[in-house]
């Protein structure tokens, strides 16, 4: 890395790492962090420190004799903008691995080696370290990372994080809700996946939420989340929940939840019923032109209604809608109806559309977590049955935890409705619908292999094609 001395004994395979530290008027904390970085067992020749000052009246001061490269970048004081500071720091960072540490962290000597092991070999890697806590008096009395911590100085780690890491095998099993277990105080990522996700959002102002929102985007662009217990960094004092007055902490978390609802699609952030602008959990395409029978538009109406009952917050595009009556039935703000192929050409050969350019935050948010293509309209198979949104949301989470990135919903052998022009092998199961995860699109660009594909009969899921003799009145009345 530029401006660094090269150690003769530096490990040839150690990655170039940029440690990005947001800062605001905390010189003593910064001095302690810098001292801890100076004794890391990661080669100093492959380490860069970027201090991103969030508008302090006096700029931070770094020693002139550091064994690694260092730079200070600054932004004007416009409130608490740690997210913008981190984004600014990344622009000055040279490493292919980005290690974010809060300014009050004290990493153990082996922290960077442990945190960077996965990002060094995987462009998908998103690693959260282990943040531990000790009494501030111990640090003030001279304790330093690498030394034993007296039993009386240890503070409890947050139980909810410990339990989440234990239940998921240190995040070996994840889904769209796993963003909650990633904290930016001890976050290390491969630069490629960070840029694919659009990076920290500079628009965040105020404490909290920016790390969860970034973690959610990192996951949806195919990031491999992991908790690394060996990457230990200490914080003097308790976690946020233990430091603040309970009422004040609740107010902060309430505001954070409101901010995140429009940015994160998971039900843990916005529930089941809200249809918000911004990122979408599910986007559905219904092809009226391929529905069986002469009344294809009525079949499409049932298919759209069933899809929105399953996923109330979805956005639906319907193609092949010609009549004014059908367009009136689709006059829902969540639905866009158009003629024929106006919504775009059909995907063929399983080719995924290219993801947005790296660093395109708006582009990332414009891609749904799941793109559903109903090649024929579908509805629950049982008479009088209707979709349950909580059940549908839980099903998506289960297939995510199983590593599935594409689902092919199959019809019965001999079913002709899903094959264009009725062609094809009558003994084969036609594909009625596909569900494709956003993760597959980005991982393909980073050279990742194909994700798991699950081919499942619609009957096993409790769904079936809308029949050719569909009765709209019976569907809406609940007796069909």
Coordinates of C-alpha atoms in Angstrom, one line a residue:
X1 CA 0.0 0.0 0.0
X2 CA 1.2 3.5 -0.7
X3 CA 3.2 5.3 1.9
X4 CA 4.0 2.2 4.0
X5 CA 7.3 0.6 4.9
X6 CA 7.5 -3.0 3.7
X7 CA 8.3 -5.6 6.4
X8 CA 10.8 -8.2 5.4
X9 CA 8.8 -10.8 7.3
X10 CA 5.4 -9.7 6.0
X11 CA 3.2 -12.7 5.1
X12 CA 3.0 -12.8 1.3
X13 CA -0.6 -13.9 1.4
X14 CA -1.9 -11.4 3.9
X15 CA -4.5 -9.1 2.3
X16 CA -4.2 -5.4 2.1
X17 CA -6.6 -4.0 4.7
X18 CA -7.9 -0.5 5.3
X19 CA -9.2 0.1 8.8
X20 CA -11.9 2.8 8.6
X21 CA -12.6 4.6 11.9
X22 CA -15.4 7.2 12.3
X23 CA -14.3 9.9 14.8
X24 CA -15.8 12.9 16.7
X25 CA -13.9 14.7 19.5
X26 CA -12.5 11.5 21.1
X27 CA -8.7 11.9 20.9
X28 CA -8.0 9.7 24.0
X29 CA -10.1 6.8 22.5
X30 CA -8.4 7.2 19.2
X31 CA -4.9 7.1 20.8
X32 CA -5.8 3.8 22.5
X33 CA -7.2 2.4 19.2
X34 CA -4.1 3.4 17.3
X35 CA -1.8 1.8 19.9
X36 CA -3.8 -1.4 19.6
X37 CA -3.5 -1.4 15.8
X38 CA 0.3 -0.9 16.1
X39 CA 0.6 -4.3 17.8
X40 CA -1.6 -6.3 15.4
X41 CA -0.1 -9.5 14.1
X42 CA -1.3 -8.5 10.6
X43 CA 1.7 -7.2 8.6
X44 CA 2.0 -3.4 9.0
X45 CA 3.0 -3.2 5.3
X46 CA -0.5 -4.4 4.4
X47 CA -2.4 -2.1 6.7
X48 CA -3.8 1.4 6.2
X49 CA -5.6 3.4 8.9
X50 CA -8.3 5.9 7.6
X51 CA -9.7 8.2 10.3
X52 CA -13.0 9.8 9.1
X53 CA -13.7 12.9 11.2
X54 CA -17.4 13.8 11.5
X55 CA -16.8 17.6 11.8
X56 CA -14.9 17.8 15.1
X57 CA -13.9 21.4 16.1
X58 CA -10.3 20.2 16.4
X59 CA -9.1 17.6 13.9
X60 CA -7.8 14.3 15.2
X61 CA -4.1 13.9 15.6
X62 CA -2.1 10.8 14.6
X63 CA 1.5 10.0 15.6
X64 CA 4.1 10.6 12.9
X65 CA 5.9 7.3 13.5
X66 CA 3.2 4.8 12.8
X67 CA 4.4 1.5 11.3
X68 CA 1.5 1.6 8.8
X69 CA 0.0 4.1 6.4
X70 CA -2.5 6.5 7.8
X71 CA -4.7 9.3 6.5
X72 CA -7.3 11.7 8.0
X73 CA -10.4 12.7 6.0
X74 CA -12.9 15.3 7.3
X75 CA -16.5 16.3 6.6
X76 CA -18.3 19.3 8.0
X77 CA -20.4 19.1 11.2
X78 CA -24.1 18.6 10.1
X79 CA -25.1 16.4 13.0
X80 CA -24.3 12.8 13.9
X81 CA -23.3 11.4 10.5
X82 CA -21.3 8.3 11.3
X83 CA -22.6 6.6 8.2
X84 CA -21.5 9.4 5.9
X85 CA -18.1 9.5 7.7
X86 CA -17.5 5.8 7.0
X87 CA -18.5 6.3 3.4
X88 CA -16.1 9.1 3.1
X89 CA -13.4 7.0 4.7
X90 CA -13.9 4.2 2.2
X91 CA -13.2 6.7 -0.6
X92 CA -9.8 7.2 0.8
X93 CA -9.2 3.5 1.5
X94 CA -6.8 1.5 -0.6
X95 CA -7.3 -2.0 0.7
X96 CA -9.3 -4.8 -0.9
X97 CA -10.5 -5.6 2.6
X98 CA -12.4 -3.0 4.6
X99 CA -12.3 -3.3 8.4
X100 CA -14.7 -0.9 10.1
X101 CA -13.9 -0.2 13.8
X102 CA -15.7 2.3 16.0
X103 CA -13.4 4.8 17.6
X104 CA -13.9 3.3 21.1
X105 CA -13.0 -0.2 20.1
X106 CA -9.8 -1.9 21.5
X107 CA -9.0 -4.8 19.2
X108 CA -6.9 -7.8 20.4
X109 CA -3.6 -8.3 18.7
X110 CA -5.0 -11.1 16.5
X111 CA -8.2 -9.2 15.6
X112 CA -7.4 -8.2 12.0
X113 CA -5.9 -11.6 11.2
X114 CA -9.1 -13.4 12.3
X115 CA -11.5 -10.9 10.8
X116 CA -9.7 -10.8 7.5
X117 CA -9.3 -14.5 6.9
X118 CA -12.5 -15.0 5.0
X119 CA -12.5 -11.7 3.1
X120 CA -9.0 -12.5 2.0
X121 CA -10.3 -15.5 0.0
X122 CA -13.9 -14.6 -0.8
X123 CA -15.3 -11.5 -2.6
X124 CA -18.6 -12.3 -0.9
X125 CA -17.4 -12.1 2.7
X126 CA -19.1 -10.1 5.4
X127 CA -17.6 -10.8 8.8
X128 CA -18.8 -9.5 12.2
X129 CA -16.3 -9.7 15.0
X130 CA -16.9 -10.3 18.7
X131 CA -17.4 -7.1 20.7
X132 CA -16.8 -7.7 24.3
X133 CA -17.2 -5.3 27.2
X134 CA -15.2 -4.4 30.3
X135 CA -15.4 -1.7 33.0
X136 CA -14.1 1.7 31.9
X137 CA -12.1 1.9 35.1
X138 CA -9.9 -1.0 33.9
X139 CA -9.0 0.8 30.7
X140 CA -8.3 4.0 32.6
X141 CA -6.0 2.1 35.0
X142 CA -3.9 1.0 32.1
X143 CA -5.3 -2.3 30.8
X144 CA -4.4 -3.0 27.2
X145 CA -5.7 -5.5 24.6
X146 CA -3.8 -8.8 24.8
X147 CA -3.7 -8.7 28.6
X148 CA -6.0 -10.9 30.7
X149 CA -9.1 -9.1 31.9
X150 CA -9.7 -9.5 35.7
X151 CA -13.0 -11.3 36.4
X152 CA -14.4 -8.4 38.2
X153 CA -13.8 -6.1 35.3
X154 CA -15.7 -8.2 32.7
X155 CA -19.2 -7.0 31.7
X156 CA -21.9 -9.1 30.1
X157 CA -22.2 -9.4 26.3
X158 CA -25.7 -8.8 24.9
X159 CA -27.6 -12.0 25.4
X160 CA -29.6 -11.6 22.2
X161 CA -26.5 -11.5 20.1
X162 CA -24.9 -14.5 21.9
X163 CA -28.1 -16.5 21.3
X164 CA -28.4 -15.5 17.7
X165 CA -24.8 -16.6 16.9
X166 CA -25.3 -19.9 18.7
X167 CA -28.6 -20.6 16.9
X168 CA -27.2 -19.9 13.5
X169 CA -23.8 -21.5 13.8
X170 CA -22.1 -18.1 13.8
X171 CA -24.3 -17.0 10.9
X172 CA -23.6 -20.0 8.8
X173 CA -27.4 -20.1 8.3
X174 CA -28.9 -16.8 7.3
X175 CA -32.0 -15.2 5.8
X176 CA -33.3 -11.7 5.1
X177 CA -33.7 -11.0 8.8
X178 CA -30.1 -11.8 9.7
X179 CA -29.0 -8.1 9.2
X180 CA -30.0 -7.7 12.9
X181 CA -26.9 -9.6 14.0
X182 CA -24.3 -7.4 12.2
X183 CA -22.8 -4.4 14.0
X184 CA -20.6 -1.9 12.3
X185 CA -18.4 -1.5 15.4
X186 CA -16.6 -4.7 14.4
X187 CA -17.4 -5.2 10.7
X188 CA -15.0 -6.5 8.1
X189 CA -16.0 -6.9 4.4
X190 CA -14.5 -7.7 1.1
X191 CA -14.4 -4.5 -1.0
X192 CA -16.2 -6.0 -3.9
X193 CA -19.4 -7.0 -2.1
X194 CA -19.3 -3.7 -0.2
X195 CA -19.3 -1.7 -3.5
X196 CA -21.9 -4.0 -5.0
X197 CA -24.2 -3.2 -2.1
X198 CA -23.7 0.6 -2.6
X199 CA -21.7 1.1 0.7
X200 CA -22.8 3.0 3.8
X201 CA -25.7 5.4 3.0
X202 CA -24.5 9.0 3.7
X203 CA -28.2 10.1 4.1
X204 CA -28.4 8.6 7.6
X205 CA -28.4 11.3 10.4
X206 CA -28.6 10.3 14.0
X207 CA -27.6 7.3 16.1
X208 CA -28.2 3.8 14.9
X209 CA -29.7 1.8 12.0
X210 CA -27.1 2.5 9.3
X211 CA -25.2 -0.8 10.0
X212 CA -28.4 -2.9 9.9
X213 CA -29.4 -1.2 6.6
X214 CA -26.0 -1.9 5.1
X215 CA -26.0 -5.4 6.4
X216 CA -29.4 -6.0 4.8
X217 CA -28.1 -4.8 1.4
X218 CA -24.9 -6.8 1.8
X219 CA -27.0 -9.9 2.3
X220 CA -29.4 -9.3 -0.6
X221 CA -26.5 -8.8 -3.1
X222 CA -25.2 -12.2 -2.1
X223 CA -22.9 -11.5 0.8
X224 CA -21.7 -14.4 2.9
X225 CA -22.4 -13.4 6.5
X226 CA -20.2 -14.9 9.2
X227 CA -19.6 -14.2 12.9
X228 CA -15.9 -14.7 13.8
X229 CA -15.6 -15.3 17.6
X230 CA -11.8 -15.1 17.4
X231 CA -11.9 -11.5 16.1
X232 CA -12.3 -9.9 19.6
X233 CA -12.4 -6.2 20.2
X234 CA -13.2 -4.6 23.6
X235 CA -15.4 -1.7 24.5
X236 CA -15.1 0.2 27.7
X237 CA -18.6 0.2 29.2
X238 CA -21.8 -1.6 28.3
X239 CA -23.7 -2.0 25.1
X240 CA -26.0 0.8 24.0
X241 CA -29.0 -0.7 25.8
X242 CA -27.1 -0.8 29.1
X243 CA -25.6 2.7 28.8
X244 CA -28.7 4.7 28.3
X245 CA -31.7 5.6 30.4
X246 CA -34.3 3.0 29.4
X247 CA -36.8 5.6 28.2
X248 CA -34.2 7.5 26.2
X249 CA -32.9 4.2 24.7
X250 CA -36.5 3.2 23.8
X251 CA -37.0 6.5 22.0
X252 CA -33.8 6.1 20.0
X253 CA -34.8 2.6 19.0
X254 CA -38.3 3.7 18.1
X255 CA -36.9 6.3 15.7
X256 CA -34.5 3.8 14.3
X257 CA -37.3 1.4 13.5
X258 CA -39.3 4.1 11.8
X259 CA -36.3 5.0 9.6
X260 CA -35.6 1.4 8.7
X261 CA -39.1 0.5 7.8
X262 CA -38.9 2.2 4.4
X263 CA -35.3 0.8 3.7
X264 CA -35.5 -2.9 4.8
X265 CA -38.1 -5.3 3.3
X266 CA -37.9 -8.0 5.9
X267 CA -41.0 -8.5 8.1
X268 CA -38.8 -7.8 11.1
X269 CA -38.5 -4.2 9.8
X270 CA -42.0 -3.5 8.3
X271 CA -44.4 -6.4 9.2
X272 CA -46.7 -8.1 6.7
X273 CA -49.3 -5.5 5.6
X274 CA -47.5 -2.3 4.6
X275 CA -46.9 -1.6 0.9
X276 CA -44.1 1.0 1.2
X277 CA -42.1 2.8 -1.5
X278 CA -38.4 1.9 -1.8
X279 CA -37.0 -1.6 -1.7
X280 CA -39.4 -4.5 -2.3
X281 CA -39.4 -7.9 -0.8
X282 CA -41.3 -9.5 -3.8
X283 CA -42.0 -8.3 -7.3
X284 CA -44.4 -10.4 -9.4
X285 CA -45.1 -10.7 -13.1
X286 CA -48.3 -12.3 -14.2
X287 CA -48.7 -13.3 -17.9
X288 CA -52.4 -13.0 -18.8
X289 CA -51.6 -13.8 -22.4
X290 CA -50.5 -17.4 -21.4
X291 CA -53.5 -18.2 -19.2
X292 CA -55.6 -21.1 -20.5
X293 CA -59.0 -20.6 -22.0
X294 CA -60.7 -17.7 -23.7
X295 CA -61.2 -15.6 -20.5
X296 CA -57.5 -15.1 -19.8
X297 CA -57.9 -11.7 -18.3
X298 CA -60.3 -13.0 -15.6
X299 CA -57.7 -15.7 -14.8
X300 CA -55.0 -13.0 -14.5
X301 CA -57.2 -11.1 -12.1
X302 CA -57.5 -14.1 -9.8
X303 CA -53.7 -14.7 -10.1
X304 CA -52.9 -11.1 -9.2
X305 CA -55.4 -11.1 -6.3
X306 CA -53.9 -14.4 -4.9
X307 CA -50.3 -13.0 -5.2
X308 CA -51.2 -9.8 -3.3
X309 CA -53.0 -11.8 -0.6
X310 CA -49.8 -13.9 -0.2
X311 CA -47.5 -10.8 -0.4
X312 CA -49.5 -7.7 0.4
X313 CA -46.5 -5.4 -0.1
X314 CA -45.5 -6.8 -3.5
X315 CA -45.5 -4.9 -6.8
X316 CA -47.2 -6.7 -9.6
X317 CA -46.8 -6.3 -13.4
X318 CA -49.5 -7.9 -15.6
X319 CA -48.9 -8.4 -19.3
X320 CA -51.4 -9.2 -22.0
X321 CA -54.2 -6.9 -20.6
X322 CA -56.2 -5.5 -23.5
X323 CA -59.8 -4.7 -22.3
X324 CA -60.8 -1.5 -20.4
X325 CA -62.8 -3.7 -17.9
X326 CA -59.7 -5.7 -17.0
X327 CA -57.6 -2.5 -16.7
X328 CA -60.2 -1.1 -14.3
X329 CA -59.9 -4.3 -12.2
X330 CA -56.2 -3.7 -12.0
X331 CA -56.5 -0.1 -10.8
X332 CA -54.5 -0.8 -7.7
X333 CA -51.4 1.3 -6.9
X334 CA -49.4 -1.9 -6.5
X335 CA -50.3 -3.2 -10.0
X336 CA -49.1 -2.1 -13.4
X337 CA -51.1 -3.6 -16.3
X338 CA -49.9 -3.5 -19.9
X339 CA -50.3 -5.1 -23.4
X340 CA -48.5 -8.1 -24.5
X341 CA -44.7 -8.0 -23.9
X342 CA -44.5 -4.3 -22.9
X343 CA -43.1 -5.3 -19.5
X344 CA -40.0 -6.6 -21.2
X345 CA -38.8 -9.7 -23.1
X346 CA -39.1 -13.1 -21.5
X347 CA -36.1 -14.5 -19.8
X348 CA -34.7 -17.5 -21.5
X349 CA -32.1 -20.2 -20.7
X350 CA -32.0 -19.1 -17.1
X351 CA -29.9 -16.1 -17.9
X352 CA -30.0 -13.5 -15.1
X353 CA -30.2 -9.8 -15.9
X354 CA -27.1 -7.9 -15.1
X355 CA -27.1 -6.2 -11.6
X356 CA -26.7 -2.4 -11.3
X357 CA -23.2 -0.9 -11.5
X358 CA -21.0 -1.0 -8.4
X359 CA -21.7 1.8 -6.0
X360 CA -25.2 2.4 -7.4
X361 CA -27.1 2.6 -4.2
X362 CA -30.5 3.5 -5.8
X363 CA -30.0 0.7 -8.3
X364 CA -29.5 -1.9 -5.5
X365 CA -32.6 -0.7 -3.8
X366 CA -34.6 -1.0 -7.1
X367 CA -34.0 -4.8 -7.3
X368 CA -36.5 -6.9 -5.3
X369 CA -35.3 -9.6 -3.0
X370 CA -37.4 -12.1 -5.0
X371 CA -38.5 -11.8 -8.6
X372 CA -41.5 -14.0 -9.2
X373 CA -42.5 -14.9 -12.8
X374 CA -46.0 -16.5 -13.0
X375 CA -46.0 -18.1 -16.5
X376 CA -49.6 -18.9 -15.8
X377 CA -51.8 -17.3 -13.1
X378 CA -51.8 -19.4 -9.9
X379 CA -54.1 -19.7 -6.9
X380 CA -54.4 -21.9 -3.8
X381 CA -55.5 -25.4 -4.9
X382 CA -58.1 -26.1 -2.2
X383 CA -61.7 -24.9 -2.7
X384 CA -62.3 -21.7 -0.7
X385 CA -58.6 -21.5 0.4
X386 CA -56.8 -18.2 0.5
X387 CA -53.1 -17.3 0.9
X388 CA -51.8 -16.5 4.4
X389 CA -49.2 -13.7 4.3
X390 CA -47.4 -14.8 7.5
X391 CA -47.1 -18.3 6.1
X392 CA -45.9 -17.1 2.7
X393 CA -43.3 -14.8 4.4
X394 CA -42.1 -17.7 6.6
X395 CA -41.8 -19.9 3.6
X396 CA -39.5 -17.4 1.9
X397 CA -37.3 -17.2 5.0
X398 CA -37.1 -21.0 5.2
X399 CA -35.9 -21.4 1.6
X400 CA -33.3 -18.6 2.1
X401 CA -32.0 -20.4 5.2
X402 CA -31.7 -23.5 3.0
X403 CA -29.5 -21.6 0.5
X404 CA -32.1 -21.7 -2.3
X405 CA -31.6 -18.9 -4.9
X406 CA -34.1 -20.1 -7.5
X407 CA -37.4 -22.0 -7.2
X408 CA -39.1 -23.6 -10.2
X409 CA -42.7 -24.4 -9.5
X410 CA -43.8 -27.4 -11.6
X411 CA -47.1 -28.5 -13.0
X412 CA -48.4 -31.9 -13.6
X413 CA -47.2 -34.1 -16.5
X414 CA -49.2 -33.4 -19.7
X415 CA -50.3 -29.9 -18.5
X416 CA -50.1 -27.7 -21.6
X417 CA -50.9 -24.3 -20.1
X418 CA -47.3 -23.3 -19.2
X419 CA -45.7 -24.3 -22.5
X420 CA -45.8 -21.7 -25.3
X421 CA -48.1 -22.8 -28.2
X422 CA -48.8 -26.0 -26.3
X423 CA -45.5 -27.5 -27.5
X424 CA -43.1 -29.7 -25.5
X425 CA -42.9 -33.1 -24.0
X426 CA -46.3 -34.1 -22.7
X427 CA -44.7 -36.4 -20.1
X428 CA -42.5 -33.7 -18.6
X429 CA -43.6 -31.4 -15.8
X430 CA -44.0 -27.8 -17.2
X431 CA -42.6 -24.9 -15.3
X432 CA -45.6 -22.8 -14.0
X433 CA -43.6 -20.2 -12.2
X434 CA -40.1 -19.2 -11.2
X435 CA -38.8 -17.3 -8.1
X436 CA -35.3 -15.9 -8.4
X437 CA -33.4 -14.3 -5.5
X438 CA -31.5 -11.1 -6.0
X439 CA -28.5 -12.8 -4.4
X440 CA -28.0 -14.9 -7.5
X441 CA -27.6 -11.8 -9.8
X442 CA -24.8 -10.2 -7.9
X443 CA -22.9 -13.4 -6.9
X444 CA -22.8 -14.3 -10.6
X445 CA -21.0 -11.1 -11.4
X446 CA -18.4 -11.7 -8.6
X447 CA -17.6 -15.1 -10.1
X448 CA -19.7 -17.2 -7.7
X449 CA -21.2 -20.5 -8.8
X450 CA -24.9 -21.1 -9.3
X451 CA -26.9 -21.1 -6.1
X452 CA -29.2 -24.0 -5.1
X453 CA -32.2 -24.5 -7.4
X454 CA -35.3 -26.1 -5.9
X455 CA -37.8 -27.8 -8.4
X456 CA -41.0 -28.4 -6.6
X457 CA -44.5 -29.4 -7.8
X458 CA -47.1 -26.7 -7.3
X459 CA -49.3 -29.3 -5.7
X460 CA -46.8 -29.8 -2.9
X461 CA -47.0 -26.1 -2.2
X462 CA -50.8 -26.2 -2.2
X463 CA -51.1 -24.1 -5.4
X464 CA -52.5 -24.8 -8.8
X465 CA -53.1 -23.0 -12.1
X466 CA -56.2 -20.9 -12.3
X467 CA -58.7 -23.0 -14.2
X468 CA -59.8 -22.1 -17.7
X469 CA -63.4 -21.9 -16.6
X470 CA -62.6 -19.5 -13.7
X471 CA -65.6 -17.8 -12.0
X472 CA -64.6 -14.4 -10.7
X473 CA -67.8 -14.0 -8.6
X474 CA -67.1 -17.4 -6.9
X475 CA -63.4 -16.4 -6.3
X476 CA -64.3 -13.1 -4.7
X477 CA -67.2 -14.6 -2.8
X478 CA -65.0 -17.2 -1.3
X479 CA -66.8 -20.4 -2.5
X480 CA -64.2 -21.2 -5.2

